[in-house]
Structure formats: structure tokens, C-alpha cells
Amino acid sequence: MSAATAVEIAGIKMKNPVMTASGTVGFGEEYARYLDLSSLGALVIKTITLKPRAGNPPPRIAETPAGVLNAVGLQNPGVEALVREVLPRLACYDVPVVVSIAGETVDEYARLAARLDGVPGIAALEVNISCPNVKAGGIAFGTQPDMAAEVVQDVKRNTGLPVIAKLSPNVTDIRAIARAAAGAGADALSLINTLTGMAIDVDRRRPLLGNISGGLSGPAIRPVAVRAVWQVYQAVNLPLVGMGGIMTARDALEFILAGARAVAVGTANLVNPGAAGEVIAGLARYLEEQGIADINELVGAAHRGGGGSRC
Amino acid sequence: MSAATAVEIAGIKMKNPVMTASGTVGFGEEYARYLDLSSLGALVIKTITLKPRAGNPPPRIAETPAGVLNAVGLQNPGVEALVREVLPRLACYDVPVVVSIAGETVDEYARLAARLDGVPGIAALEVNISCPNVKAGGIAFGTQPDMAAEVVQDVKRNTGLPVIAKLSPNVTDIRAIARAAAGAGADALSLINTLTGMAIDVDRRRPLLGNISGGLSGPAIRPVAVRAVWQVYQAVNLPLVGMGGIMTARDALEFILAGARAVAVGTANLVNPGAAGEVIAGLARYLEEQGIADINELVGAAHRGGGGSRC
Amino acid sequence: MSLVLDCRIVSHHKVALDCRRLVLATPEVAAVARPGQFLHVRCNGTADPLLRRPFSIHDVDRERGLVTLLYRVVGRGTALLATRRKRQKVNVLGPLGRGFQVPLECRRVVLVGGGMGIAPLFFLVRELAVDLTRAIWVLHGARTAGELNFVNFGALPVHLRVATDDGSLGFRGSVVGLFKELAPEVQPDWVSAAGPTGMLRALGQEMRRLGLPGEFSLEERMGCGIGACVCCSCRIGSPENWNYQRVCADGPVFPAGEVVWE
Amino acid sequence: MSLVLDCRIVSHHKVALDCRRLVLATPEVAAVARPGQFLHVRCNGTADPLLRRPFSIHDVDRERGLVTLLYRVVGRGTALLATRRKRQKVNVLGPLGRGFQVPLECRRVVLVGGGMGIAPLFFLVRELAVDLTRAIWVLHGARTAGELNFVNFGALPVHLRVATDDGSLGFRGSVVGLFKELAPEVQPDWVSAAGPTGMLRALGQEMRRLGLPGEFSLEERMGCGIGACVCCSCRIGSPENWNYQRVCADGPVFPAGEVVWE
Ligand SMILES: Cc1cc2nc3c(=O)[nH]c(=O)nc-3n(C[C@H](O)[C@H](O)[C@H](O)COP(=O)(O)OP(=O)(O)OC[C@H]3O[C@@H](n4cnc5c(N)ncnc54)[C@H](O)[C@@H]3O)c2cc1C
Ligand SMILES: Cc1cc2nc3c(=O)[nH]c(=O)nc-3n(C[C@H](O)[C@H](O)[C@H](O)COP(=O)(O)OP(=O)(O)OC[C@H]3O[C@@H](n4cnc5c(N)ncnc54)[C@H](O)[C@@H]3O)c2cc1C
Ligand SMILES: Cc1cc2nc3c(=O)[nH]c(=O)nc-3n(C[C@H](O)[C@H](O)[C@H](O)COP(=O)(O)O)c2cc1C
Ligand SMILES: Cc1cc2nc3c(=O)[nH]c(=O)nc-3n(C[C@H](O)[C@H](O)[C@H](O)COP(=O)(O)O)c2cc1C
Ligand code: FES
Ligand code: FES
């Protein structure tokens, strides 16, 4: 069973295609009692910055139809605490750890990459160029091809680790950003980060979130995410990690069929701390039921018109 | 009650701020038995093109979490049938009729505007520059400020009617498009049209919609739509028509507080053909309960930190 | 005339594995519904699932003001509907659509139902059977015997024939195979059918071969159900010259010879 | 240790307008729960509403393995929860959070509950009352008398005082007003409180004035409930030097003197 689900992304060998989405399981440990971390394809931990960040004022989360708005504001203890305290503790789990990084300048990304280079226990870096809550000069890196390319290139220059660029859906043409990141040397692409959204508290007549706007995630955005994977799969020749509203194995299959080699479970963890484990089990069961020897056969299959017939 | 809810958009005097969203109530008549059309603020009918259009192959609709993907493909009988058959029948309702227009070239928009100029029974034109299903040279008019401006300008030149530009959310910065449309002479802005999305039929391993991708609407997109209204309210000084997932009066109030002078009910009509009427009644009730003499006081109130207090 | 109504559930039973019979109190619908029409049902009140689900009207009791639906639990909507209990309310929109129209002059009518396609045919039989001079055959196909026994034509003056894919009851094979076998003997002058696309397509070919007229009830994913959103298109006309028509408003029943399969 | 469990509903009753008492069979939670901890509850199984809802543990019956919640129907989640019936299952995650910690040396303890803030205090009283040498006052505030009568402290060795905004029962005014009135006479050495932000803030001021220690149970919108998503932040420390802590994992109960109001 496990052989059938094994995939490789940017040189990371994973038992199965199921990762956690950055920011939704913290540094993993809170989830260890609900989820066998070692059973994951990879553990992507919450985005880290050079200096500790206090994050945004509450409320930081609002519920929307089939979705969640969050404005955590990248609260994190900073890269030194990560290296000193978090990574050593994660070493006891048999799972590739992907460290997500973000900065307010290109230089900060580069310095983070350099700082983490050679640190044991890191399988890859995920470059979060898309977080809508970080106002780096007003617009996010991930919305401009040239800025996205610059960040990825400088990160690549400063690390020997595989680099996954995480794209934002808040753009006119996500393919252009994907091509830029690919051209700059990204080894894989994660898509998508959250959509920018907001909610108004009608009683208070004020924005609900302390930060006014936030990032929309959860099942509500799945159609946007599947479309992004579909488009980028046709535009670049890199392995893709698909995410956005995956709650079940069937949701994960939508992404895989659209072209994702791996998937990440995000908001679902907030609802059901065992969600990722259920997706892993469900994928294995699907392969068995359908008699598929290798999950890689399904990657992008919906483009080929393969399998099943229209009836 | 009705005085309190009256609003004016681009010179259109409306009994209340509630319009129908183009494409979701056809030409209105199918809804007449569920909804008193004369009670609407305005009736926006489905987008019309110069020539009749057959539309996309089925399936044209897919359900997604708290949302709907549609790929109707602007099926419509063409502008001549509209003028000859539809508009005369709508004349018997006491409601401003807004005609939505779309073309594949700037010239088609201009010709549509010219053809409709002087035709009785039209309160305004809504320029649909954002429909994701129409592939005009590949990208939609509404995604480029210069193209959006050109369309609006040419429509304005060819009509004496008020012109509402309907914006697409599938852009990096909706304010830039809003400014372009405003600069080109738009009298009001409608936002938002659908988000581009898709769904995969896991059983068939093929895209679910006949057209592969479609437009996402419904409650799922409300946070994105409210954010768009909030941003554009700060960027341009035009009346805004807010829409995206409005199911109830409370949802409508989110848009109004974010800056919309009017709102449109779309997907909700598919679920509940009386939805627009319920939103109208709910708004009137809210004004009464809150002792608000004029709904216009609420427009954009969430920007001013007015009303209610954080507790 | 169709309505949006909150209808009380009078009874709701499992009639076979995955199949439910739902009886709703709705005199308004019962009074006007015609065979082949459908109800557009909200399975629960939340935004997920959002859209209504269409179900054919299976039976009507005008006197008691009852309407019966027969449905199979296939996905989320029907699974949620199945949790609703007696005395709770279900919001329905209907009756909708253009139903069956068996010409008066047709005297030897064959009704072909594949799977849940049998649901609307029961109501049609009730209506047709009022005229006792007409001969009616019902051919009902299913995968296996367990999926057949929940529609009771016993009291009605029809010739019932069943087909099962696994041969566990009646004819072994598809209901179209059964139709082919019976047609020479029965000599029908009209066919009304409902069921999966594959079945209707095969039946249509056979009817064309025999020069037989008839009508098919089609299914397509729906939005509004009332003809406004044009989401439920099917191709009607001839293979060379067709246009899109709306299953919900122009159908769901269309002349068999005019259905153009994708 | 906390768990994700499908718990059977043992009983579910309306106890006042808009208020429900929900008893769940969950020996696992009952065995380990502490006063002030909460359960994170899925109100239904669909994606709308998506998130769990936090509710304080109101009472525990360790022997019978039961856990009681007391909640007010305020929005969609609680409205859906209210439709669940006896014998159905509810998915819960818990027990979660750091509960009340009344120091052993405090002998004159006042518990102040505003509105539904009374819910966790009942469980706390049960625990404190085991030590009969301790004097316990419960001050319960509500808008009106009808919102008070559903928590029965009758059998417990506490001094119960109530306040209603409309004066329909007990002290007329806020529960903080009642506290101010009673404090000189009672001379408490500890205060544990739960309720709306405005009430806790006012109570905190009064406690500071009197130099009284104590603890507050806070509420904030939650995601995960288990300390991972850092969505449920509150400010803890001093007005000049605070940091964000997590209501779900570092709280919900915090030292009264360290809560920094926004
Ligand atoms: C006119 C008409 C009459 C029908 N009558 C009956 C009946 O009497 N008994 C019965 O069991 N079923 C009937 N169906 C099919 C029934 O509507 C679907 O089985 C049901 O919508 C499935 O919903 P779900 O949420 O359980 O499935 P899901 O697969 O979760 O549904 C997802 C989406 O697909 C749509 N969908 C799924 N299957 C179909 C289908 N076959 N046709 C159209 N849309 C579909 C749903 O409406 C929904 O939008 C009828 C369909 C039509 C169009
Ligand atoms: C630790 C803790 C313990 C609680 N204990 C109780 C209790 O014992 N009894 C009781 O009646 N209520 C309690 N509450 C409040 C309860 O969680 C909310 O009333 C409930 O979540 C409202 O959900 P809704 O869907 O009905 O309301 P909606 O307003 O529709 O909820 C929308 C969103 O707002 C959040 N929300 C709404 N009100 C609150 C609130 N006061 N605090 C935090 N989030 C909120 C919801 O969780 C949801 O995400 C507690 C809250 C917390 C944080
Ligand atoms: C509470 C929360 C916090 C998040 N924090 C981060 C983060 O720190 N870095 C990041 O790259 N993405 C972050 N995300 C985005 C997710 O990783 C993911 O891209 C997005 O939520 C879509 O997936 P989902 O719908 O499965 O959640 C966060 C999402 C949520 C809900
Ligand atoms: C079935 C359907 C058809 C639509 N057709 C059109 C159209 O013809 N022209 C247009 O401008 N918008 C069209 N829209 C978009 C709506 O007008 C509206 O902008 C969008 O759906 C968001 O609002 P909602 O979430 O309330 O539906 C259509 C939407 C749906 C669901
Ligand atoms: S479902 Fe809307 S036209 Fe048929
Ligand atoms: S709710 Fe996730 S950290 Fe508290």
C-alpha cells in the first residue's frame, strides 16, 4: 500500500503525497496526539521570519460560508528559536520537515535561507511569497513575476536545500508567476495560498477581523485552487503541491487529477485534527479499490481524458 | 418604509437597493410568479450579445462547497430579439430595467450600446467586461485597466444611458481596474463577477463542466466580494453595486457597510426564487429596528468606525 | 403554476438498500401535478449543499393532498435528505417541467424504466390506467432483484416485465434487451421512458430501427429549475440541426426522436 | 490528554428561552476534565458552518461518564446544535485548555458569573465544595429573572446571590455592582469569574482597587482549539509589557491581573 502512494517532490522522498499546509498545524507538536506525524508525506511548519513576530490584534479568525478568514499576521518565534528549540524536537519524527520562510525584503528571504542552510532536520524550504497579511511596501512579492523571481533566485543562491515557491491566487494570471518562479530555479511550486477577503460585523458596523482583511481558506476556495493547479500544470514543468479546501481523499484526488503530485491539508486540520491521516488512508483505499499500482499515474490524468468514460 | 430604503445609482432612482445579478433570473419573467418584479430596486437581465449565442456544452453547472460553478457561456437570443420581444414585455412591470451587454471586441460593445440607445424601457447599461467564459483573444477585457477603459469609453460614446461597469475579481488589483473604468466615464461600478474556478469529476477523471472551467459564485465568494467593495470604495468616488453570495438582508448589509450603495442578489435566486424579496423585506425591517431614517447613512459606515462599539 | 412550499413529511421509509420513499403533505402540488413533472427539493437549510435537488413525482394522492417521491441516496444531498424525519418540513419548489404526453390515439403503450427511472412512470401508469381500453406494458430494469421490489404495480391494470443485469429476477440483461425481445410480440405504438443516459440512447436506437414514436425523460444538473439560468441544457433537434433546450422548463420529457446525445 | 470523539446525546433540553442543557456520554472526557476546561464541538457535519464551537464544561458525572454543556443559542452553530436529538451523536474535541486554579490557601472564594459565564462556575463549585471548610459565594448576573433559574446550586454548600439588570430578581443592576456591594462584608481572598468582556473588565478594575487576586475565563474566536493556529489571541502581561497568548491552550483561564484589555 505505502509503495503505491510514494511520491517525490523536488528530491524529497515522501511516503505519500499528503503534506500539512503551513500555518495550520503550528510546528506539528500540538497535533502529535491526534495524528501520527511520521505517517505524513511531509510536515510543513508555520512560516518563520528572521525576527520574532507578535502577529495581528484579535479577532484573528472569522468563519465564512464553507470557509475561514484568518489574519494571524505571521506570529512566530523567529528563525533562531526555530533552529534552537523546534527543529531538534521534530527530529524524533520520521517525516520530512519543510520550513516555510517569509520576509519583508528580498534580503530577509536570502538571510533566512542562508541561516537555515546546513541546519539538520530540514528537507526543503517553502518560500511564502504570497501571504496577504504581510505588507512589504504595500504589495505582496507573489503578485509580480519579477519580484517573485527575485525572491526565489536569492533564496536558491543561499541554500543547498530544495526550494518550493508558494504562489498566491490573488493575481490576474497565476501562470505568469509560476513561470517566473520556475525560471528563477524553484524546484517545485505550492499552490494556493489564501484569497484575500474580509467580513463585516454587522452589529458593530466594523470589519470583523482585527486586521480588517484576511486570507480566505477552506472548502469555499477549492474550485479556485483546482483551477490554479490545472492552469499551472499546463504552463510549467515542475512538480506541484496542490492545496485549498482539501477535507477528504476525494478532494485530494481532484487536485492530483488536475496535476498536483502532492497535496497539503490546511484548514481541515482546524476542524478535524485527524484530517490529514484520514486523507492518507482514503487515498490508499482508493488506489486499492481502483487497482492502481502507483499514484503517480493519476497525476494530471484529467488533462489526458484518461480513465472513466462520459456516460 | 420605502422612503427609507430608496437609493439612486447613476441617476437610476430605485425603491430600494436590491437588484438582481445578471444571468441569474434570465429576463425576469420566469421569476414573476415567485417575486413581485415591481418591488425590486432594479432588474438586471442576463447579458446580451450582438448575435444570438448557443452557449457551452453541458454540464453547465456544478455545486461546490457553499458555491456554484457555472459555465453557461452567455447563451442568449441576441440584441434584436431583446429589443423586439423581451423589453416590450418587461414594460408592464414598474421596475428599472438594466441591460447587461458583452462583446468579443470593443467594436461589438460599441455597436450594442448604439443599438440600445433610445430604445424605450432601459434604465441603464451594465457592461459585462468580466465574464470568464468568453475568450476574447484569450484574456478578459476586465483584467487589464487599458482594455477596460477602452470598452467603457466606447460604450459611453455610443449611448445616452447611464453606464455601469461590472468588474472581475480575477485580477491582482481591482482598484486599478476600477480607476480605469471611472476615468473612462463609468457612472457606477458593479462588483464582483464570478471567480474563475473548476471542479474535477473524480469518477470520470475529467473536468466536471463541459467548458472545463467556470465562474464561481454564491456564499463561498462573499468574503472576496466584500473585500473588493471595501477596496474600491476607498479608491474611486462612484456609486457601487455590491454582489457575491448575498442570501439574506444581513449579507446585503455587509456590502452596504463596506461601501455599496446598492446590492445584487444572484445565486440565491437559484436556491430560493423569492430571495430578492426576502432581502428587501429584511433591509426594511433592519432600518426600522435600528431607527435609521435613510439607508444611505449606512453606505460605507464600516470605514468610518461609526455605529456600534467594540466590546 | 408552481410554488415554493415548506411541506410536512407524512412518512419517510427505506424501501430498498439506498432507496427511500418520501411522502409529503402538499395539497397545492397534489392538485396540479402531472406525471413526468418534478419537485426541486432543498435537502437542508445551510449553504452546503447549496442547490436544490430535482426528483420526479412518483405518486400523487389528490384527495389527501399527498405527493410521493422515490429516490436513491447517491451523494451528499440525498444523504442529508434521508436524515429528515416524519413531521419535519422539507422545502420544495414545484411542480416543475413539462411532463409525459402520451397521445390519446396510442393504444399499446410501453413504459420503460431503468433504475430510478421507474419513479415517474408509476404516476404515469396511474394516469394512463384510467382509460381501461388502453394496453399498458411496464418494463422495469435494475441491476438485481432487490432493486425492483419497491414499486408495487400490483393493483394497476398493467403488464409488468422486469429485467435484471444479474438475472436474479425476470429477463437477464438490460431493460433495452427485454424491450427488443418483447417488441415484436407487443407491437407497441408508443414508448415513454426514463432512466440512465446509456439506456435511453440504446432504447432510442432500437425505437428508430422499429420506427416507433415516444418520449424520454432526461436528467441534467440544474440550477434554478424554473427555466431562467439556462444551466440544464440538452440538445434537441436532429444531429445536423439542434439547439440547446432546458431540461427543467422545456422538458424534462422530450420527444424521443429529437434527443441528440452528446 | 484530549480526544476527538463521537459522543451520544443522553439528554438535550431547553432550560430557558434560548438556553439548552446538553448531556453527552463520554467517559473518556468525564474521567479527566477539570473545571474551566472546554469542549470544541462540531455543530453539524457539513462544511457550513465549518469550524467547531467552544463550550465550557458545565458539569461532569464521573461515575456515569457524562459531561454536561450549557449553552445559549446565539447564531447558526448553536441553532444547528439545538436541533440534535437524544441518541444522535455529536463530535467533540476535548477536554481542552487550562482551567481554574483556586489556590488552596484561599478560604473565602467568590465566583462571579455573567450570563452564560455561569456555565463553567457550576463545575468549579462542585470541585471546590469538596473542601467544606472553604466559604464560597456565587454571584450570578443576568438581564432578567428568566435567565437565572436554570442553574440549580440548591444542593451545594454555597452562598448564591443573583443580580438582574431589570431588577426582576435579586440585586438590581450588574453583577459587578452586586460584587461591589458584597465585597466589604464578604472579604473575599480570591475571585474566579467568567462572562462578557465588559463585565470582566469592570470586575478587574474593582479587584485591582481592592487589591484582590483572582482569575478570569476569557472568550475569543477559535480555530483549532488545541494551540496550533494561534488564532485565539489575547493580551497577557501588563499594559506596558504584554504578549499574545492563546485562549485555547494558555487559557481560557488567566490570572485576572494579567489580562490586558484591547
Ligand atoms: C428531472 C429529474 C428528475 C429526477 N428524478 C429522480 C427521482 O425520481 N429519483 C431519484 O433517485 N433521482 C432522481 N433524479 C436524480 C437526482 O436529482 C440526483 O440523484 C440527485 O440530485 C443527487 O443529489 P446528491 O446530492 O445526492 O448527489 P451528488 O452527486 O452529491 O450531487 C452533486 C450535484 O450533482 C447533481 N446530480 C447528481 N446526480 C444527478 C443526476 N442524475 N441528474 C441531475 N443532477 C444530478 C446534483 O443535483 C448536485 O447538483 C432526477 C434528476 C432530474 C434532473
Ligand atoms: C472557551 C470558551 C468557552 C465558552 N463556553 C460557553 C458556554 O459554556 N456556553 C455558551 O453558551 N457559550 C460559550 N462560549 C461562547 C460560544 O462558543 C459561542 O456562543 C458560540 O461559538 C456561538 O456560535 P454560533 O455559531 O451560534 O454563533 P455565530 O455568531 O454564528 O458564530 C460565528 C463565529 O463566531 C464565533 N463566536 C461567536 N460568539 C463567540 C464567543 N462569545 N466567543 C468565541 N467565539 C464566538 C463562533 O465560534 C463562530 O466561529 C464559550 C466560548 C469560549 C471561547
Ligand atoms: C490559520 C491559518 C494560518 C495560515 N498560515 C500560513 C502561513 O503561516 N504561511 C503560509 O504559507 N500559509 C499559511 N496559511 C495558508 C495555508 O497554508 C493554505 O495555503 C491555505 O489555507 C489553503 O489551504 P486550505 O484551504 O486547505 O487551508 C494559513 C492558513 C490558515 C487557515
Ligand atoms: C448561472 C449564472 C449565470 C450568470 N450569468 C451572468 C451573465 O450573463 N452576466 C454577468 O455579468 N454575470 C453573470 N453571472 C454572475 C452574477 O451576475 C454575479 O456577478 C455573480 O454570480 C456573483 O453574485 P452571486 O454570488 O450572488 O451569484 C452569472 C452567475 C450565475 C450563477
Ligand atoms: S435549471 Fe435553470 S434553466 Fe433549467
Ligand atoms: S484556536 Fe488555534 S491556537 Fe487557539
Short mmCIF file of C-alpha atoms and ligand atoms in Angstrom, two decimals, chain B residues 21-24 47 70 74 100 128 166 192-194 217-218 221 243-246 265-267, chain C residues 229 231, ligand 4:
data_model
loop_
_atom_site.label_atom_id
_atom_site.label_comp_id
_atom_site.label_asym_id
_atom_site.label_seq_id
_atom_site.Cartn_x
_atom_site.Cartn_y
_atom_site.Cartn_z
CA ALA B 21 -27.49 39.89 -10.63
CA SER B 22 -27.22 39.42 -14.36
CA GLY B 23 -27.74 35.88 -15.60
CA THR B 24 -29.43 34.56 -12.51
CA THR B 47 -26.06 39.52 -20.62
CA ASN B 70 -21.39 27.91 -13.91
CA LEU B 74 -23.54 33.65 -22.36
CA SER B 100 -26.15 43.82 -19.42
CA ASN B 128 -20.00 42.93 -18.53
CA LYS B 166 -19.10 45.31 -13.94
CA ILE B 192 -17.99 41.34 -8.41
CA ASN B 193 -18.49 38.94 -11.26
CA THR B 194 -17.56 35.30 -10.68
CA SER B 217 -20.49 32.34 -7.25
CA GLY B 218 -22.52 32.03 -4.10
CA ILE B 221 -17.10 34.07 -2.57
CA MET B 243 -22.74 41.36 -5.08
CA GLY B 244 -21.32 37.93 -4.40
CA GLY B 245 -23.07 35.40 -2.21
CA ILE B 246 -25.85 37.57 -0.85
CA VAL B 265 -28.82 39.03 -5.46
CA GLY B 266 -27.52 36.33 -7.79
CA THR B 267 -27.01 32.67 -6.96
CA CYS C 229 -30.50 30.23 -15.60
CA CYS C 231 -27.79 25.69 -16.84
C1 LIG E 4 -25.88 30.85 -13.53
C2 LIG E 4 -25.20 32.19 -13.54
C3 LIG E 4 -25.18 32.94 -14.71
C4 LIG E 4 -24.55 34.18 -14.74
N1 LIG E 4 -24.57 34.90 -15.91
C5 LIG E 4 -24.04 36.15 -15.91
C6 LIG E 4 -24.15 36.97 -17.04
O1 LIG E 4 -24.74 36.59 -18.05
N2 LIG E 4 -23.58 38.21 -17.00
C7 LIG E 4 -22.95 38.69 -15.90
O2 LIG E 4 -22.47 39.82 -15.90
N3 LIG E 4 -22.84 37.93 -14.77
C8 LIG E 4 -23.37 36.68 -14.76
N4 LIG E 4 -23.29 35.92 -13.62
C9 LIG E 4 -22.60 36.47 -12.44
C10 LIG E 4 -23.59 37.12 -11.47
O3 LIG E 4 -24.27 38.18 -12.07
C11 LIG E 4 -22.87 37.64 -10.22
O4 LIG E 4 -21.94 38.64 -10.59
C12 LIG E 4 -22.09 36.54 -9.51
O5 LIG E 4 -22.77 35.32 -9.61
C13 LIG E 4 -21.83 36.87 -8.03
O6 LIG E 4 -23.03 37.03 -7.32
P1 LIG E 4 -23.77 35.81 -6.54
O7 LIG E 4 -22.72 35.13 -5.72
O8 LIG E 4 -24.84 36.45 -5.75
O9 LIG E 4 -24.30 34.90 -7.59
C14 LIG E 4 -23.91 34.68 -13.58
C15 LIG E 4 -23.94 33.92 -12.40
C16 LIG E 4 -24.57 32.69 -12.36
C17 LIG E 4 -24.59 31.91 -11.09
#
